[in-house]
GROMACS .gro file of C-alpha atoms in nm:
model
  408
    1MET     CA    1  10.076  -8.043  16.345
    2THR     CA    2  10.030  -8.331  16.487
    3THR     CA    3  10.060  -8.445  16.889
    4LEU     CA    4  10.296  -8.733  16.785
    5SER     CA    5  10.564  -8.558  16.670
    6LYS     CA    6  10.608  -8.425  16.990
    7LEU     CA    7  10.708  -8.810  17.100
    8SER     CA    8  11.026  -8.968  17.119
    9PRO     CA    9  11.093  -9.200  16.870
   10SER     CA   10  11.090  -9.498  17.106
   11THR     CA   11  10.721  -9.363  17.203
   12LEU     CA   12  10.454  -9.587  17.074
   13SER     CA   13  10.171  -9.395  16.848
   14PRO     CA   14   9.827  -9.382  17.006
   15THR     CA   15   9.544  -9.467  16.816
   16ARG     CA   16   9.351  -9.149  16.658
   17SER     CA   17   8.990  -9.083  16.568
   18ALA     CA   18   8.871  -8.795  16.365
   19SER     CA   19   8.736  -8.533  16.559
   20GLU     CA   20   8.450  -8.282  16.494
   21PRO     CA   21   8.482  -7.939  16.295
   22ALA     CA   22   8.680  -7.678  16.453
   23ALA     CA   23   8.511  -7.414  16.644
   24ARG     CA   24   8.666  -7.088  16.813
   25PRO     CA   25   8.729  -7.118  17.153
   26ALA     CA   26   8.498  -6.859  17.381
   27PRO     CA   27   8.617  -6.568  17.530
   28ALA     CA   28   8.825  -6.580  17.828
   29ALA     CA   29   8.899  -6.351  18.108
   30THR     CA   30   9.142  -6.295  18.394
   31PRO     CA   31   9.012  -6.475  18.701
   32ALA     CA   32   8.911  -6.243  19.022
   33ALA     CA   33   8.850  -6.322  19.340
   34PRO     CA   34   8.531  -6.490  19.400
   35ALA     CA   35   8.273  -6.332  19.626
   36ALA     CA   36   8.273  -6.592  19.881
   37ARG     CA   37   8.538  -6.785  20.005
   38ASN     CA   38   8.530  -7.161  20.145
   39VAL     CA   39   8.716  -7.156  20.465
   40VAL     CA   40   8.829  -7.488  20.582
   41ALA     CA   41   9.018  -7.569  20.917
   42ARG     CA   42   8.990  -7.953  20.858
   43PRO     CA   43   8.894  -8.195  20.596
   44GLY     CA   44   8.538  -8.328  20.621
   45ASP     CA   45   8.255  -8.442  20.424
   46GLY     CA   46   8.137  -8.087  20.404
   47PHE     CA   47   8.378  -8.027  20.128
   48ASP     CA   48   8.142  -8.215  19.894
   49THR     CA   49   7.848  -7.977  19.930
   50ARG     CA   50   8.031  -7.667  19.892
   51PRO     CA   51   7.985  -7.451  19.541
   52SER     CA   52   8.255  -7.438  19.301
   53THR     CA   53   8.356  -7.133  19.147
   54PHE     CA   54   8.416  -7.185  18.749
   55VAL     CA   55   8.746  -6.991  18.641
   56ASP     CA   56   8.819  -6.953  18.280
   57ARG     CA   57   9.188  -6.977  18.176
   58PRO     CA   58   9.347  -6.639  18.230
   59LYS     CA   59   9.440  -6.467  17.853
   60GLY     CA   60   9.669  -6.185  18.031
   61LEU     CA   61   9.751  -5.860  17.806
   62ARG     CA   62   9.815  -5.850  17.450
   63PRO     CA   63  10.115  -5.717  17.303
   64SER     CA   64  10.105  -5.344  17.182
   65GLY     CA   65   9.878  -5.270  16.891
   66THR     CA   66   9.589  -5.449  16.766
   67PRO     CA   67   9.493  -5.792  16.840
   68GLU     CA   68   9.686  -5.959  16.522
   69ALA     CA   69   9.973  -5.671  16.514
   70THR     CA   70  10.347  -5.798  16.533
   71PRO     CA   71  10.495  -5.652  16.848
   72SER     CA   72  10.671  -5.315  16.819
   73ALA     CA   73  10.893  -5.356  17.131
   74PRO     CA   74  11.239  -5.546  17.093
   75ALA     CA   75  11.292  -5.852  17.191
   76VAL     CA   76  11.302  -5.888  17.566
   77GLN     CA   77  11.641  -5.902  17.747
   78SER     CA   78  11.718  -6.202  17.986
   79LEU     CA   79  11.801  -6.152  18.316
   80LEU     CA   80  12.141  -6.239  18.277
   81GLY     CA   81  12.168  -5.927  17.983
   82THR     CA   82  12.151  -6.154  17.668
   83PRO     CA   83  11.880  -6.103  17.419
   84THR     CA   84  11.604  -6.353  17.392
   85ALA     CA   85  11.633  -6.534  17.083
   86ALA     CA   86  11.582  -6.895  16.900
   87PRO     CA   87  11.828  -7.130  17.110
   88THR     CA   88  12.059  -7.324  16.901
   89ARG     CA   89  12.157  -7.618  17.161
   90PRO     CA   90  12.014  -7.970  17.171
   91THR     CA   91  11.693  -8.066  17.384
   92THR     CA   92  11.919  -8.236  17.638
   93PRO     CA   93  12.056  -8.095  17.932
   94SER     CA   94  12.348  -7.875  17.940
   95GLU     CA   95  12.685  -8.067  18.085
   96SER     CA   96  12.779  -7.755  18.263
   97ARG     CA   97  12.427  -7.760  18.422
   98PRO     CA   98  12.447  -7.926  18.790
   99LYS     CA   99  12.310  -8.298  18.798
  100PRO     CA  100  11.931  -8.244  18.918
  101THR     CA  101  11.920  -8.316  19.295
  102GLY     CA  102  11.695  -8.287  19.563
  103VAL     CA  103  11.284  -8.224  19.572
  104PRO     CA  104  11.163  -8.173  19.228
  105VAL     CA  105  11.039  -7.744  19.173
  106ILE     CA  106  10.761  -7.701  18.958
  107ALA     CA  107  10.721  -7.337  18.827
  108VAL     CA  108  10.363  -7.202  18.865
  109PHE     CA  109  10.383  -6.928  18.597
  110ASP     CA  110  10.044  -6.731  18.648
  111GLY     CA  111   9.944  -6.498  18.918
  112GLY     CA  112  10.134  -6.491  19.261
  113VAL     CA  113  10.107  -6.762  19.510
  114ASP     CA  114  10.047  -6.712  19.894
  115ALA     CA  115  10.378  -6.833  20.030
  116SER     CA  116  10.250  -6.784  20.378
  117HIS     CA  117   9.941  -7.013  20.349
  118PRO     CA  118   9.940  -7.264  20.612
  119ASP     CA  119   9.916  -7.533  20.344
  120LEU     CA  120  10.183  -7.402  20.130
  121ASP     CA  121  10.434  -7.239  20.365
  122ASP     CA  122  10.654  -7.555  20.388
  123ALA     CA  123  10.630  -7.634  20.028
  124MET     CA  124  10.768  -7.335  19.854
  125TRP     CA  125  11.109  -7.348  19.657
  126THR     CA  126  11.361  -7.094  19.859
  127ASN     CA  127  11.614  -6.896  19.672
  128PRO     CA  128  11.951  -6.980  19.847
  129GLY     CA  129  12.098  -6.635  19.721
  130GLU     CA  130  11.858  -6.420  19.910
  131ILE     CA  131  11.833  -6.332  20.249
  132ALA     CA  132  11.466  -6.238  20.310
  133GLY     CA  133  11.321  -5.905  20.363
  134ASP     CA  134  11.635  -5.726  20.363
  135GLY     CA  135  11.556  -5.525  20.041
  136ILE     CA  136  11.871  -5.637  19.867
  137ASP     CA  137  11.924  -5.800  19.535
  138ASN     CA  138  12.153  -6.056  19.716
  139ASP     CA  139  12.248  -6.312  19.454
  140GLY     CA  140  12.271  -6.039  19.179
  141ASN     CA  141  11.998  -6.153  18.936
  142GLY     CA  142  11.833  -5.812  18.893
  143ILE     CA  143  11.539  -5.885  19.165
  144LYS     CA  144  11.519  -5.785  19.529
  145ASP     CA  145  11.395  -6.049  19.772
  146ASP     CA  146  11.292  -6.299  19.532
  147LEU     CA  147  11.279  -6.563  19.817
  148HIS     CA  148  11.035  -6.784  19.641
  149GLY     CA  149  11.030  -6.678  19.282
  150PHE     CA  150  10.984  -6.374  19.072
  151ASN     CA  151  10.701  -6.130  19.014
  152VAL     CA  152  10.734  -6.040  18.622
  153GLY     CA  153  10.460  -5.814  18.592
  154PHE     CA  154  10.621  -5.590  18.862
  155ASN     CA  155  11.047  -5.732  18.879
  156SER     CA  156  11.027  -5.778  19.222
  157GLY     CA  157  11.007  -6.092  19.475
  158ASP     CA  158  10.636  -5.958  19.585
  159LEU     CA  159  10.438  -6.277  19.473
  160LEU     CA  160  10.101  -6.162  19.559
  161LYS     CA  161  10.087  -5.825  19.401
  162GLY     CA  162   9.887  -5.823  19.100
  163GLU     CA  163   9.593  -5.997  18.939
  164GLY     CA  164   9.525  -6.358  18.971
  165ALA     CA  165   9.670  -6.460  19.292
  166ASP     CA  166   9.388  -6.650  19.391
  167HIS     CA  167   9.407  -6.853  19.047
  168GLY     CA  168   9.794  -6.892  19.094
  169THR     CA  169   9.735  -6.992  19.481
  170HIS     CA  170   9.482  -7.225  19.367
  171VAL     CA  171   9.689  -7.427  19.124
  172ALA     CA  172   9.977  -7.452  19.344
  173GLY     CA  173   9.785  -7.611  19.598
  174ILE     CA  174   9.672  -7.856  19.370
  175ILE     CA  175  10.054  -7.961  19.308
  176ALA     CA  176  10.198  -7.951  19.632
  177ALA     CA  177   9.949  -7.846  19.975
  178GLU     CA  178  10.101  -8.017  20.250
  179ASP     CA  179   9.939  -8.339  20.413
  180ASN     CA  180   9.921  -8.175  20.745
  181GLY     CA  181   9.513  -8.214  20.830
  182LEU     CA  182   9.446  -7.901  20.676
  183GLY     CA  183   9.226  -7.803  20.374
  184ASN     CA  184   9.342  -8.039  20.073
  185THR     CA  185   9.647  -8.231  20.022
  186GLY     CA  186   9.844  -8.184  19.703
  187VAL     CA  187   9.882  -8.475  19.441
  188ALA     CA  188  10.284  -8.442  19.520
  189ALA     CA  189  10.240  -8.370  19.883
  190GLY     CA  190  10.622  -8.357  20.004
  191LYS     CA  191  10.730  -8.478  19.679
  192ALA     CA  192  10.754  -8.128  19.483
  193GLN     CA  193  10.843  -7.735  19.570
  194ILE     CA  194  10.631  -7.446  19.419
  195LEU     CA  195  10.866  -7.169  19.272
  196SER     CA  196  10.601  -6.912  19.162
  197VAL     CA  197  10.641  -6.685  18.858
  198GLY     CA  198  10.393  -6.430  18.951
  199GLY     CA  199  10.273  -6.123  18.788
  200ILE     CA  200  10.214  -6.264  18.470
  201TYR     CA  201   9.903  -6.116  18.417
  202ASP     CA  202  10.019  -5.760  18.464
  203GLY     CA  203  10.259  -5.487  18.335
  204LYS     CA  204  10.395  -5.607  17.994
  205ASP     CA  205  10.173  -5.857  17.775
  206LEU     CA  206  10.119  -6.201  17.853
  207LEU     CA  207  10.390  -6.291  17.559
  208THR     CA  208  10.668  -6.103  17.706
  209ASN     CA  209  10.586  -6.191  18.064
  210PHE     CA  210  10.636  -6.532  17.990
  211GLU     CA  211  10.955  -6.481  17.807
  212ARG     CA  212  11.085  -6.304  18.106
  213GLY     CA  213  10.959  -6.608  18.344
  214VAL     CA  214  11.144  -6.855  18.109
  215ASP     CA  215  11.487  -6.644  18.134
  216TYR     CA  216  11.437  -6.672  18.504
  217VAL     CA  217  11.363  -7.035  18.546
  218VAL     CA  218  11.656  -7.120  18.311
  219ALA     CA  219  11.886  -6.900  18.501
  220MET     CA  220  11.772  -7.078  18.831
  221LYS     CA  221  11.792  -7.383  18.688
  222ASN     CA  222  12.175  -7.312  18.589
  223LYS     CA  223  12.218  -7.188  18.920
  224GLY     CA  224  12.169  -7.554  19.043
  225ALA     CA  225  11.776  -7.535  19.129
  226ASN     CA  226  11.583  -7.852  19.058
  227ILE     CA  227  11.318  -7.714  18.839
  228ARG     CA  228  11.189  -7.977  18.634
  229ALA     CA  229  10.861  -7.852  18.483
  230VAL     CA  230  10.651  -7.564  18.436
  231ASN     CA  231  10.266  -7.533  18.499
  232ALA     CA  232  10.080  -7.300  18.242
  233SER     CA  233   9.725  -7.308  18.343
  234PHE     CA  234   9.665  -7.018  18.081
  235GLY     CA  235   9.679  -6.908  17.727
  236ASP     CA  236   9.529  -6.766  17.419
  237GLU     CA  237   9.513  -6.781  17.030
  238TYR     CA  238   9.766  -6.592  16.812
  239ARG     CA  239   9.763  -6.584  16.429
  240ASP     CA  240  10.031  -6.336  16.366
  241ALA     CA  241  10.351  -6.520  16.296
  242ALA     CA  242  10.618  -6.297  16.484
  243SER     CA  243  10.396  -6.366  16.793
  244GLN     CA  244  10.452  -6.741  16.723
  245LYS     CA  245  10.784  -6.742  16.697
  246ARG     CA  246  10.872  -6.584  17.012
  247TRP     CA  247  10.633  -6.864  17.179
  248LYS     CA  248  10.822  -7.130  17.019
  249ALA     CA  249  11.183  -7.007  17.098
  250ALA     CA  250  11.071  -6.917  17.460
  251VAL     CA  251  10.952  -7.289  17.496
  252GLN     CA  252  11.229  -7.423  17.302
  253LYS     CA  253  11.478  -7.242  17.581
  254LEU     CA  254  11.274  -7.479  17.872
  255ALA     CA  255  11.335  -7.780  17.618
  256ASP     CA  256  11.699  -7.732  17.629
  257ALA     CA  257  11.697  -7.657  17.958
  258ASP     CA  258  11.529  -8.005  18.023
  259ILE     CA  259  11.179  -7.855  18.165
  260LEU     CA  260  10.888  -7.984  18.108
  261LEU     CA  261  10.590  -7.763  18.005
  262VAL     CA  262  10.231  -7.886  18.100
  263ALA     CA  263   9.994  -7.643  17.955
  264ALA     CA  264   9.586  -7.601  17.975
  265THR     CA  265   9.381  -7.608  17.653
  266ALA     CA  266   9.112  -7.377  17.628
  267ASN     CA  267   8.765  -7.351  17.853
  268GLY     CA  268   8.540  -7.333  17.538
  269ASN     CA  269   8.263  -7.541  17.603
  270GLY     CA  270   8.358  -7.847  17.385
  271SER     CA  271   8.538  -7.642  17.106
  272ASN     CA  272   8.789  -7.805  16.878
  273MET     CA  273   9.124  -7.657  16.945
  274ASN     CA  274   9.300  -7.881  16.656
  275ASN     CA  275   9.307  -7.551  16.415
  276VAL     CA  276   9.354  -7.297  16.674
  277GLN     CA  277   9.704  -7.116  16.722
  278ASP     CA  278   9.666  -7.151  17.069
  279PHE     CA  279   9.964  -7.086  17.248
  280PRO     CA  280  10.188  -7.182  17.479
  281ALA     CA  281   9.926  -7.517  17.450
  282ASN     CA  282   9.942  -7.630  17.074
  283LEU     CA  283  10.320  -7.589  17.037
  284ASP     CA  284  10.471  -7.905  16.895
  285LEU     CA  285  10.767  -7.953  17.106
  286PRO     CA  286  10.855  -8.293  17.309
  287ASN     CA  287  10.859  -8.110  17.632
  288VAL     CA  288  10.491  -7.988  17.578
  289LEU     CA  289  10.181  -8.146  17.729
  290THR     CA  290   9.821  -8.045  17.674
  291VAL     CA  291   9.563  -8.090  17.916
  292ALA     CA  292   9.188  -8.103  17.855
  293SER     CA  293   8.947  -8.131  18.202
  294MET     CA  294   8.749  -8.447  18.318
  295ASP     CA  295   8.459  -8.384  18.518
  296LYS     CA  296   8.455  -8.487  18.898
  297ARG     CA  297   8.357  -8.788  18.828
  298ASN     CA  298   8.661  -8.846  18.606
  299ASP     CA  299   8.427  -9.030  18.361
  300LYS     CA  300   8.363  -8.806  18.092
  301LEU     CA  301   8.473  -8.477  17.943
  302ALA     CA  302   8.424  -8.172  18.118
  303ARG     CA  303   8.118  -7.964  17.985
  304TYR     CA  304   8.360  -7.648  17.962
  305SER     CA  305   8.649  -7.813  17.821
  306SER     CA  306   8.784  -7.770  17.490
  307HIS     CA  307   8.965  -8.059  17.308
  308GLY     CA  308   9.139  -8.167  17.019
  309ASP     CA  309   9.285  -8.500  16.909
  310LYS     CA  310   9.588  -8.339  16.743
  311VAL     CA  311   9.692  -8.085  16.984
  312VAL     CA  312   9.560  -8.242  17.327
  313GLU     CA  313   9.724  -8.533  17.459
  314MET     CA  314   9.520  -8.609  17.754
  315ALA     CA  315   9.267  -8.502  18.051
  316ALA     CA  316   9.261  -8.494  18.426
  317VAL     CA  317   8.996  -8.419  18.645
  318GLY     CA  318   8.958  -8.035  18.673
  319GLU     CA  319   8.601  -8.003  18.822
  320ASP     CA  320   8.508  -7.899  19.192
  321VAL     CA  321   8.809  -7.932  19.271
  322LEU     CA  322   8.962  -7.834  19.651
  323SER     CA  323   9.283  -7.616  19.677
  324THR     CA  324   9.428  -7.315  19.859
  325VAL     CA  325   9.377  -6.942  19.811
  326PRO     CA  326   9.555  -6.655  19.975
  327GLY     CA  327   9.461  -6.548  20.327
  328GLY     CA  328   9.481  -6.908  20.439
  329ASP     CA  329   9.154  -7.012  20.275
  330TRP     CA  330   9.044  -7.308  20.043
  331GLU     CA  331   8.792  -7.275  19.816
  332LYS     CA  332   8.663  -7.492  19.519
  333MET     CA  333   8.701  -7.429  19.153
  334SER     CA  334   8.679  -7.573  18.793
  335GLY     CA  335   8.831  -7.547  18.492
  336THR     CA  336   9.124  -7.688  18.240
  337SER     CA  337   9.346  -7.462  18.474
  338MET     CA  338   9.285  -7.730  18.758
  339ALA     CA  339   9.332  -8.017  18.544
  340THR     CA  340   9.654  -7.924  18.430
  341PRO     CA  341   9.844  -7.913  18.773
  342ARG     CA  342   9.723  -8.265  18.841
  343VAL     CA  343   9.934  -8.361  18.575
  344ALA     CA  344  10.215  -8.130  18.672
  345ALA     CA  345  10.239  -8.244  19.031
  346THR     CA  346  10.222  -8.636  18.855
  347ALA     CA  347  10.532  -8.542  18.646
  348ALA     CA  348  10.670  -8.407  18.987
  349LEU     CA  349  10.644  -8.757  19.180
  350MET     CA  350  10.806  -8.928  18.859
  351PHE     CA  351  11.122  -8.702  18.863
  352ALA     CA  352  11.148  -8.818  19.249
  353GLU     CA  353  11.142  -9.158  19.201
  354ASN     CA  354  11.362  -9.117  18.880
  355PRO     CA  355  11.580  -8.798  18.885
  356ASP     CA  356  11.775  -8.928  18.557
  357LEU     CA  357  11.433  -8.902  18.351
  358THR     CA  358  11.462  -8.599  18.095
  359ALA     CA  359  11.137  -8.405  18.034
  360ALA     CA  360  11.072  -8.553  17.716
  361GLN     CA  361  11.112  -8.905  17.869
  362VAL     CA  362  10.846  -8.834  18.156
  363ARG     CA  363  10.594  -8.664  17.892
  364ASP     CA  364  10.625  -8.979  17.698
  365MET     CA  365  10.544  -9.204  17.969
  366LEU     CA  366  10.224  -8.975  18.108
  367VAL     CA  367  10.116  -9.033  17.718
  368ASN     CA  368  10.155  -9.388  17.734
  369THR     CA  369  10.044  -9.479  18.091
  370VAL     CA  370   9.684  -9.260  18.041
  371GLU     CA  371   9.383  -9.481  18.126
  372LYS     CA  372   9.166  -9.506  17.805
  373ASP     CA  373   8.809  -9.378  17.845
  374PRO     CA  374   8.556  -9.426  17.586
  375ASP     CA  375   8.444  -9.035  17.575
  376LEU     CA  376   8.783  -8.922  17.519
  377VAL     CA  377   8.831  -9.116  17.188
  378GLY     CA  378   8.879  -8.833  16.921
  379LYS     CA  379   8.891  -8.569  17.179
  380VAL     CA  380   9.243  -8.620  17.264
  381SER     CA  381   9.537  -8.782  17.130
  382THR     CA  382   9.563  -9.067  17.313
  383GLY     CA  383   9.184  -9.112  17.355
  384GLY     CA  384   9.295  -9.128  17.782
  385LYS     CA  385   9.335  -8.975  18.116
  386LEU     CA  386   9.542  -8.933  18.366
  387ASP     CA  387   9.633  -9.254  18.557
  388ILE     CA  388   9.853  -9.160  18.847
  389GLU     CA  389   9.987  -9.484  19.013
  390ALA     CA  390  10.062  -9.627  18.624
  391ALA     CA  391  10.295  -9.285  18.549
  392VAL     CA  392  10.477  -9.349  18.879
  393ALA     CA  393  10.512  -9.705  18.815
  394ALA     CA  394  10.665  -9.653  18.500
  395ALA     CA  395  10.916  -9.391  18.631
  396ARG     CA  396  10.974  -9.610  18.927
  397ALA     CA  397  11.049  -9.928  18.647
  398SER     CA  398  11.259  -9.698  18.457
  399VAL     CA  399  11.492  -9.682  18.740
  400GLN     CA  400  11.499 -10.084  18.752
  401ALA     CA  401  11.542 -10.072  18.383
  402ASN     CA  402  11.837  -9.829  18.421
  403ALA     CA  403  12.032 -10.052  18.654
  404PHE     CA  404  11.978 -10.364  18.501
  405VAL     CA  405  12.149 -10.196  18.202
  406ALA     CA  406  12.434 -10.079  18.394
  407GLN     CA  407  12.477 -10.452  18.545
  408GLY     CA  408  12.491 -10.593  18.197
   0.00000   0.00000   0.00000
């Protein structure tokens, strides 16, 4: 697989260098709540002195059977009652789907998000078909009270039930924490909403939960929700062909719905992921963008981050990142999990500038506007790191280019 095959034909090909021999990533574990909280009322210099908690990229549960066994359960059923199968539609928006309008929505597939957090309470997507707290499935999608998203592990709208809520809430805050004088400010504050697909590390295995989450966000997009990207700060190696096929089919569904997937590479302490069957990060599809972590100074690859110039496109800051955690608190965390939402948030800013951009176009713009960094040569396919201003400028310029074409 080559990263460049993800790009559209019009995309310029980045220069590559040879990479180090492949190595297996270090084992990961589902994150737990840190022992101590960094409770913050207002921003200040004290943030920089607080300790950071390293959070490994979660792997979730394995399918039933041995680690490499083919899952024995039948294909997951979508929320609309149709089987999950390899899509046949082209990777363009459906003509029957409403045209994207309003604030871009980023679906955070993770542990749940604390929607009542004071830095997130006005940044959450709200399901217009649900009535809060009435215990009724008002919109008839099989989930009661899915006001701000879906807990796939427990088939409910209770986003905080299950493992990894600290992780999911932290990711959400990096994207969209409000600019309100409290804690941190998200990269896309005021320009993005969060839809939480929580419970992904509970109930069924990670792959099955991912499939169910995909079915949910695609169904919601077909109903008019402006879902433009999925943030996947998790992953694992899947060697069996059956699981690989299911991962690809699920992410192809996102592609067919014109939804970008921004995925974290592993925290393998410098391991090369080129020859690792890492999912969903290493899928070779035009809507997939894989992210490594820069250190807190943004001048070199973080020591804990994996890389791979054939499967990882770019890097972004993921060390000592202050963001939201449940209970109205804020903490610093480090990991590729923290780098990935910076890229997803930048995508939201780009969709806000030009709603007509497709997922593949935004991915290509992000790839082609990176800031080159000598430390990333031979480690990521572009040899570069996220440049938020350049990416947003490219999206803004595309509006002008489209207007020029229309006039001509």
